[in-house]
Every structure is written in structure tokens, then in C-alpha cells.
Amino acid sequence: IVVCPTSWSPDEDFDLLLEALERAERTLTRAEPGAKEKLVVFLTGRGPLRETFEQRAARRNFTAIAVKTSWLEPGDYPTLIGMADLGLCLHQSSSGLDLPMKLADLRGAGAPVAAYDYAPVLNEVMTPGQEGVTFRDPGDLANLLIAVATRSLPADSALTKSRAWLAQN
């Protein structure tokens, strides 16, 4: 389960996500033709870009990946995040100075995060290898999604180390 808290704003790169999902889908279906949903990606929240994303995602013929959007009540939000194998942060500040506050939610629930590496300011709220990992492009994100879906994270990977660090802190 991957959970992406979002405000559905232009500060989040949904094109990057769709490209990463398409790449991950191709790899997952090649590895196991006919496979049923190996990965579920939940995008939570309300905002202006949600409907457009839902339409674009619905046009994909994903079989190994399920993409779900939902508004969660305040009591349900931390429960879903706590169930996540990975939290996803697509935030990319246009000024390079804004911080993605959703990282605090993910850390509080103990979910390691994959955050888009948009600017050095990200290091103020996240230390790669502790709270999670960063990615720079759809290929990086697709590789993370595939590793989560196939449970093929090496013991010494940054994401595995993040899980352990979060469990202790």
C-alpha cells in the first residue's frame, strides 16, 4: 500500500506520478503476466486537480496497480497512513522554499516516505535514510514502487533502513 496525501495543487507533479505508475505497471505485468493488483496507491485529499487526475488515471489499463482517490475523515486519515508500506510526497515548491508539511503526518504514523527531491530546503524536514528516501524522476519513483510491490527491498537499502529508524523513533 502506498499513500499519497495531497492537496491536488499545481505544487504537486501528477504527470511524474502517472509516468512512474505506467513504468511500474509494465515491469510488474512483464514479471508476472495476468497478475492482479500487486500495488494499491491511495491519493487522499481535496483540491482543484483531483478530477483531472482521476480522468487521466482511469484511461490507463492498469492491472497490477490500483489507483484510488478519496477524501478521508480526520479519524480515518492516520489509520490509512499507518497501514502504508510507503508514503508518497509529490510536493515541489515553485519557490523552492516551501516545505511539504505532509511529511510530518507520514513520520508520525511511522510510514517511510518517498519524497520528490525538489530543492535543498527539503533537508530541513527530512533526512534520507531516516524518514525515507528521495526521488528525482519517474524512473526513480517507478523503481521504488516496484520494490514495494514485489517486497524486494534489500536489507541495506535506504528505504529498509528508514523503516527501522522510524520504528525506533
PDB file of C-alpha atoms in Angstrom:
ATOM      1  CA  ILE A   1       0.000   0.000   0.000  1.00  0.00           C
ATOM      2  CA  VAL A   2       1.283   3.430  -0.999  1.00  0.00           C
ATOM      3  CA  VAL A   3      -0.445   6.509   0.418  1.00  0.00           C
ATOM      4  CA  CYS A   4      -0.029   9.943  -1.122  1.00  0.00           C
ATOM      5  CA  PRO A   5      -1.571  12.748   0.939  1.00  0.00           C
ATOM      6  CA  THR A   6      -2.248  15.586  -1.474  1.00  0.00           C
ATOM      7  CA  SER A   7      -3.954  18.930  -1.745  1.00  0.00           C
ATOM      8  CA  TRP A   8      -4.303  18.383  -5.514  1.00  0.00           C
ATOM      9  CA  SER A   9      -2.478  21.610  -6.284  1.00  0.00           C
ATOM     10  CA  PRO A  10      -0.070  22.681  -9.043  1.00  0.00           C
ATOM     11  CA  ASP A  11       2.747  22.286  -6.471  1.00  0.00           C
ATOM     12  CA  GLU A  12       2.444  18.509  -6.924  1.00  0.00           C
ATOM     13  CA  ASP A  13       3.670  16.698 -10.023  1.00  0.00           C
ATOM     14  CA  PHE A  14       0.911  14.305 -11.068  1.00  0.00           C
ATOM     15  CA  ASP A  15       2.449  13.816 -14.526  1.00  0.00           C
ATOM     16  CA  LEU A  16       5.533  12.389 -12.831  1.00  0.00           C
ATOM     17  CA  LEU A  17       3.339  10.019 -10.811  1.00  0.00           C
ATOM     18  CA  LEU A  18       1.382   8.804 -13.844  1.00  0.00           C
ATOM     19  CA  GLU A  19       4.592   8.159 -15.771  1.00  0.00           C
ATOM     20  CA  ALA A  20       6.071   6.254 -12.811  1.00  0.00           C
ATOM     21  CA  LEU A  21       2.891   4.185 -12.468  1.00  0.00           C
ATOM     22  CA  GLU A  22       2.958   3.307 -16.177  1.00  0.00           C
ATOM     23  CA  ARG A  23       6.601   2.209 -15.923  1.00  0.00           C
ATOM     24  CA  ALA A  24       5.927   0.179 -12.796  1.00  0.00           C
ATOM     25  CA  GLU A  25       2.865  -1.417 -14.410  1.00  0.00           C
ATOM     26  CA  ARG A  26       4.910  -2.542 -17.428  1.00  0.00           C
ATOM     27  CA  THR A  27       7.568  -4.117 -15.209  1.00  0.00           C
ATOM     28  CA  LEU A  28       5.090  -5.780 -12.850  1.00  0.00           C
ATOM     29  CA  THR A  29       2.985  -7.270 -15.663  1.00  0.00           C
ATOM     30  CA  ARG A  30       6.077  -8.500 -17.543  1.00  0.00           C
ATOM     31  CA  ALA A  31       7.360 -10.208 -14.400  1.00  0.00           C
ATOM     32  CA  GLU A  32       4.021 -11.875 -13.759  1.00  0.00           C
ATOM     33  CA  PRO A  33       1.606 -11.768 -16.713  1.00  0.00           C
ATOM     34  CA  GLY A  34      -2.023 -11.699 -15.637  1.00  0.00           C
ATOM     35  CA  ALA A  35      -1.090 -10.589 -12.140  1.00  0.00           C
ATOM     36  CA  LYS A  36      -3.846  -8.983 -10.176  1.00  0.00           C
ATOM     37  CA  GLU A  37      -3.242  -5.818  -8.168  1.00  0.00           C
ATOM     38  CA  LYS A  38       0.181  -6.077  -6.574  1.00  0.00           C
ATOM     39  CA  LEU A  39       0.193  -2.428  -5.540  1.00  0.00           C
ATOM     40  CA  VAL A  40      -2.535  -0.100  -4.326  1.00  0.00           C
ATOM     41  CA  VAL A  41      -1.873   3.642  -4.463  1.00  0.00           C
ATOM     42  CA  PHE A  42      -4.230   5.841  -2.433  1.00  0.00           C
ATOM     43  CA  LEU A  43      -4.254   9.582  -3.064  1.00  0.00           C
ATOM     44  CA  THR A  44      -6.094  11.443  -0.334  1.00  0.00           C
ATOM     45  CA  GLY A  45      -7.406  14.963  -0.084  1.00  0.00           C
ATOM     46  CA  ARG A  46      -9.416  17.535  -1.975  1.00  0.00           C
ATOM     47  CA  GLY A  47      -8.317  20.080  -4.496  1.00  0.00           C
ATOM     48  CA  PRO A  48      -8.618  21.503  -7.995  1.00  0.00           C
ATOM     49  CA  LEU A  49      -6.580  18.875  -9.876  1.00  0.00           C
ATOM     50  CA  ARG A  50      -8.233  15.780  -8.453  1.00  0.00           C
ATOM     51  CA  GLU A  51     -10.897  15.313 -11.126  1.00  0.00           C
ATOM     52  CA  THR A  52      -8.415  15.739 -13.976  1.00  0.00           C
ATOM     53  CA  PHE A  53      -6.071  13.196 -12.390  1.00  0.00           C
ATOM     54  CA  GLU A  54      -8.918  10.726 -11.870  1.00  0.00           C
ATOM     55  CA  GLN A  55      -9.888  11.001 -15.548  1.00  0.00           C
ATOM     56  CA  ARG A  56      -6.297  10.557 -16.709  1.00  0.00           C
ATOM     57  CA  ALA A  57      -5.676   7.601 -14.384  1.00  0.00           C
ATOM     58  CA  ALA A  58      -8.928   5.931 -15.492  1.00  0.00           C
ATOM     59  CA  ARG A  59      -7.696   5.941 -19.111  1.00  0.00           C
ATOM     60  CA  ARG A  60      -4.774   3.711 -18.130  1.00  0.00           C
ATOM     61  CA  ASN A  61      -5.349  -0.005 -18.238  1.00  0.00           C
ATOM     62  CA  PHE A  62      -3.591  -0.837 -15.006  1.00  0.00           C
ATOM     63  CA  THR A  63      -3.937  -4.449 -13.913  1.00  0.00           C
ATOM     64  CA  ALA A  64      -1.076  -4.821 -11.428  1.00  0.00           C
ATOM     65  CA  ILE A  65      -1.701  -1.409  -9.850  1.00  0.00           C
ATOM     66  CA  ALA A  66      -4.894   0.007  -8.378  1.00  0.00           C
ATOM     67  CA  VAL A  67      -5.138   3.779  -8.109  1.00  0.00           C
ATOM     68  CA  LYS A  68      -7.722   5.085  -5.653  1.00  0.00           C
ATOM     69  CA  THR A  69      -8.603   8.648  -4.684  1.00  0.00           C
ATOM     70  CA  SER A  70     -10.504   9.507  -1.562  1.00  0.00           C
ATOM     71  CA  TRP A  71     -11.279  12.195   0.953  1.00  0.00           C
ATOM     72  CA  LEU A  72     -10.751  10.762   4.408  1.00  0.00           C
ATOM     73  CA  GLU A  73     -12.361  11.889   7.612  1.00  0.00           C
ATOM     74  CA  PRO A  74      -9.849  13.114  10.206  1.00  0.00           C
ATOM     75  CA  GLY A  75     -10.105   9.877  12.217  1.00  0.00           C
ATOM     76  CA  ASP A  76      -9.523   7.665   9.160  1.00  0.00           C
ATOM     77  CA  TYR A  77      -6.548   9.566   7.753  1.00  0.00           C
ATOM     78  CA  PRO A  78      -3.930   8.446  10.326  1.00  0.00           C
ATOM     79  CA  THR A  79      -5.244   4.876  10.153  1.00  0.00           C
ATOM     80  CA  LEU A  80      -4.672   4.670   6.397  1.00  0.00           C
ATOM     81  CA  ILE A  81      -1.240   6.285   6.646  1.00  0.00           C
ATOM     82  CA  GLY A  82      -0.313   3.851   9.417  1.00  0.00           C
ATOM     83  CA  MET A  83      -1.134   0.931   7.096  1.00  0.00           C
ATOM     84  CA  ALA A  84       1.111   2.248   4.320  1.00  0.00           C
ATOM     85  CA  ASP A  85       4.235   0.449   3.211  1.00  0.00           C
ATOM     86  CA  LEU A  86       5.278   3.763   1.705  1.00  0.00           C
ATOM     87  CA  GLY A  87       4.126   7.366   1.930  1.00  0.00           C
ATOM     88  CA  LEU A  88       4.495   9.408  -1.226  1.00  0.00           C
ATOM     89  CA  CYS A  89       5.163  13.144  -1.348  1.00  0.00           C
ATOM     90  CA  LEU A  90       4.873  14.784  -4.786  1.00  0.00           C
ATOM     91  CA  HIS A  91       5.319  18.327  -3.454  1.00  0.00           C
ATOM     92  CA  GLN A  92       7.555  20.607  -5.498  1.00  0.00           C
ATOM     93  CA  SER A  93       7.620  24.182  -4.327  1.00  0.00           C
ATOM     94  CA  SER A  94       7.645  26.721  -7.149  1.00  0.00           C
ATOM     95  CA  SER A  95       9.808  28.994  -4.998  1.00  0.00           C
ATOM     96  CA  GLY A  96      11.987  26.135  -3.749  1.00  0.00           C
ATOM     97  CA  LEU A  97      11.368  27.384  -0.219  1.00  0.00           C
ATOM     98  CA  ASP A  98       8.061  25.803   0.820  1.00  0.00           C
ATOM     99  CA  LEU A  99       8.183  22.684   2.968  1.00  0.00           C
ATOM    100  CA  PRO A 100       5.866  19.692   2.476  1.00  0.00           C
ATOM    101  CA  MET A 101       4.049  19.509   5.799  1.00  0.00           C
ATOM    102  CA  LYS A 102       2.529  16.118   4.922  1.00  0.00           C
ATOM    103  CA  LEU A 103       5.907  14.608   5.789  1.00  0.00           C
ATOM    104  CA  ALA A 104       5.078  15.205   9.455  1.00  0.00           C
ATOM    105  CA  ASP A 105       1.883  13.162   9.095  1.00  0.00           C
ATOM    106  CA  LEU A 106       3.772  10.283   7.477  1.00  0.00           C
ATOM    107  CA  ARG A 107       6.547  10.330  10.058  1.00  0.00           C
ATOM    108  CA  GLY A 108       4.030  10.472  12.905  1.00  0.00           C
ATOM    109  CA  ALA A 109       2.346   7.337  11.566  1.00  0.00           C
ATOM    110  CA  GLY A 110       5.673   5.550  11.104  1.00  0.00           C
ATOM    111  CA  ALA A 111       5.393   5.341   7.313  1.00  0.00           C
ATOM    112  CA  PRO A 112       8.635   5.761   5.395  1.00  0.00           C
ATOM    113  CA  VAL A 113       8.320   8.388   2.699  1.00  0.00           C
ATOM    114  CA  ALA A 114       9.452   8.715  -0.889  1.00  0.00           C
ATOM    115  CA  ALA A 115       9.689  12.465  -1.461  1.00  0.00           C
ATOM    116  CA  TYR A 116      10.270  14.329  -4.687  1.00  0.00           C
ATOM    117  CA  ASP A 117      13.696  15.962  -4.341  1.00  0.00           C
ATOM    118  CA  TYR A 118      12.751  19.456  -5.486  1.00  0.00           C
ATOM    119  CA  ALA A 119      15.195  21.668  -3.564  1.00  0.00           C
ATOM    120  CA  PRO A 120      17.834  21.645  -0.812  1.00  0.00           C
ATOM    121  CA  VAL A 121      15.229  23.021   1.628  1.00  0.00           C
ATOM    122  CA  LEU A 122      13.722  19.509   1.769  1.00  0.00           C
ATOM    123  CA  ASN A 123      16.619  18.538   4.049  1.00  0.00           C
ATOM    124  CA  GLU A 124      15.105  20.769   6.737  1.00  0.00           C
ATOM    125  CA  VAL A 125      12.244  18.312   7.260  1.00  0.00           C
ATOM    126  CA  MET A 126      13.668  15.045   6.005  1.00  0.00           C
ATOM    127  CA  THR A 127      16.898  13.124   6.282  1.00  0.00           C
ATOM    128  CA  PRO A 128      17.183  10.464   3.571  1.00  0.00           C
ATOM    129  CA  GLY A 129      17.760   7.096   5.215  1.00  0.00           C
ATOM    130  CA  GLN A 130      15.836   8.170   8.304  1.00  0.00           C
ATOM    131  CA  GLU A 131      12.334   9.367   7.419  1.00  0.00           C
ATOM    132  CA  GLY A 132      12.586   7.957   3.926  1.00  0.00           C
ATOM    133  CA  VAL A 133      14.157   8.404   0.523  1.00  0.00           C
ATOM    134  CA  THR A 134      14.049  10.936  -2.263  1.00  0.00           C
ATOM    135  CA  PHE A 135      13.499  10.535  -5.980  1.00  0.00           C
ATOM    136  CA  ARG A 136      14.177  12.880  -8.887  1.00  0.00           C
ATOM    137  CA  ASP A 137      12.290  11.440 -11.856  1.00  0.00           C
ATOM    138  CA  PRO A 138       9.621   8.914 -12.900  1.00  0.00           C
ATOM    139  CA  GLY A 139      12.221   6.145 -13.276  1.00  0.00           C
ATOM    140  CA  ASP A 140      13.426   6.569  -9.695  1.00  0.00           C
ATOM    141  CA  LEU A 141       9.857   6.536  -8.392  1.00  0.00           C
ATOM    142  CA  ALA A 142       8.879   3.547 -10.546  1.00  0.00           C
ATOM    143  CA  ASN A 143      11.807   1.567  -9.121  1.00  0.00           C
ATOM    144  CA  LEU A 144      10.656   2.359  -5.582  1.00  0.00           C
ATOM    145  CA  LEU A 145       7.067   1.361  -6.386  1.00  0.00           C
ATOM    146  CA  ILE A 146       8.229  -1.908  -7.953  1.00  0.00           C
ATOM    147  CA  ALA A 147      10.416  -2.718  -4.942  1.00  0.00           C
ATOM    148  CA  VAL A 148       7.486  -2.091  -2.582  1.00  0.00           C
ATOM    149  CA  ALA A 149       5.065  -4.105  -4.735  1.00  0.00           C
ATOM    150  CA  THR A 150       7.408  -7.078  -5.029  1.00  0.00           C
ATOM    151  CA  ARG A 151       8.759  -6.763  -1.487  1.00  0.00           C
ATOM    152  CA  SER A 152      12.251  -6.874  -2.937  1.00  0.00           C
ATOM    153  CA  LEU A 153      13.951  -4.208  -0.858  1.00  0.00           C
ATOM    154  CA  PRO A 154      17.484  -5.234   0.089  1.00  0.00           C
ATOM    155  CA  ALA A 155      18.226  -5.190   3.828  1.00  0.00           C
ATOM    156  CA  ASP A 156      20.780  -2.422   3.297  1.00  0.00           C
ATOM    157  CA  SER A 157      18.551  -0.195   1.143  1.00  0.00           C
ATOM    158  CA  ALA A 158      17.791   3.330   2.309  1.00  0.00           C
ATOM    159  CA  LEU A 159      14.070   2.534   2.440  1.00  0.00           C
ATOM    160  CA  THR A 160      14.612  -0.550   4.630  1.00  0.00           C
ATOM    161  CA  LYS A 161      16.866   1.498   6.923  1.00  0.00           C
ATOM    162  CA  SER A 162      14.160   4.163   7.096  1.00  0.00           C
ATOM    163  CA  ARG A 163      11.587   1.625   8.259  1.00  0.00           C
ATOM    164  CA  ALA A 164      13.918   0.544  11.052  1.00  0.00           C
ATOM    165  CA  TRP A 165      14.749   4.128  12.025  1.00  0.00           C
ATOM    166  CA  LEU A 166      11.077   5.117  12.148  1.00  0.00           C
ATOM    167  CA  ALA A 167      10.213   2.066  14.266  1.00  0.00           C
ATOM    168  CA  GLN A 168      12.804   3.152  16.843  1.00  0.00           C
ATOM    169  CA  ASN A 169      11.965   6.869  16.872  1.00  0.00           C
TER     170      ASN A 169
END
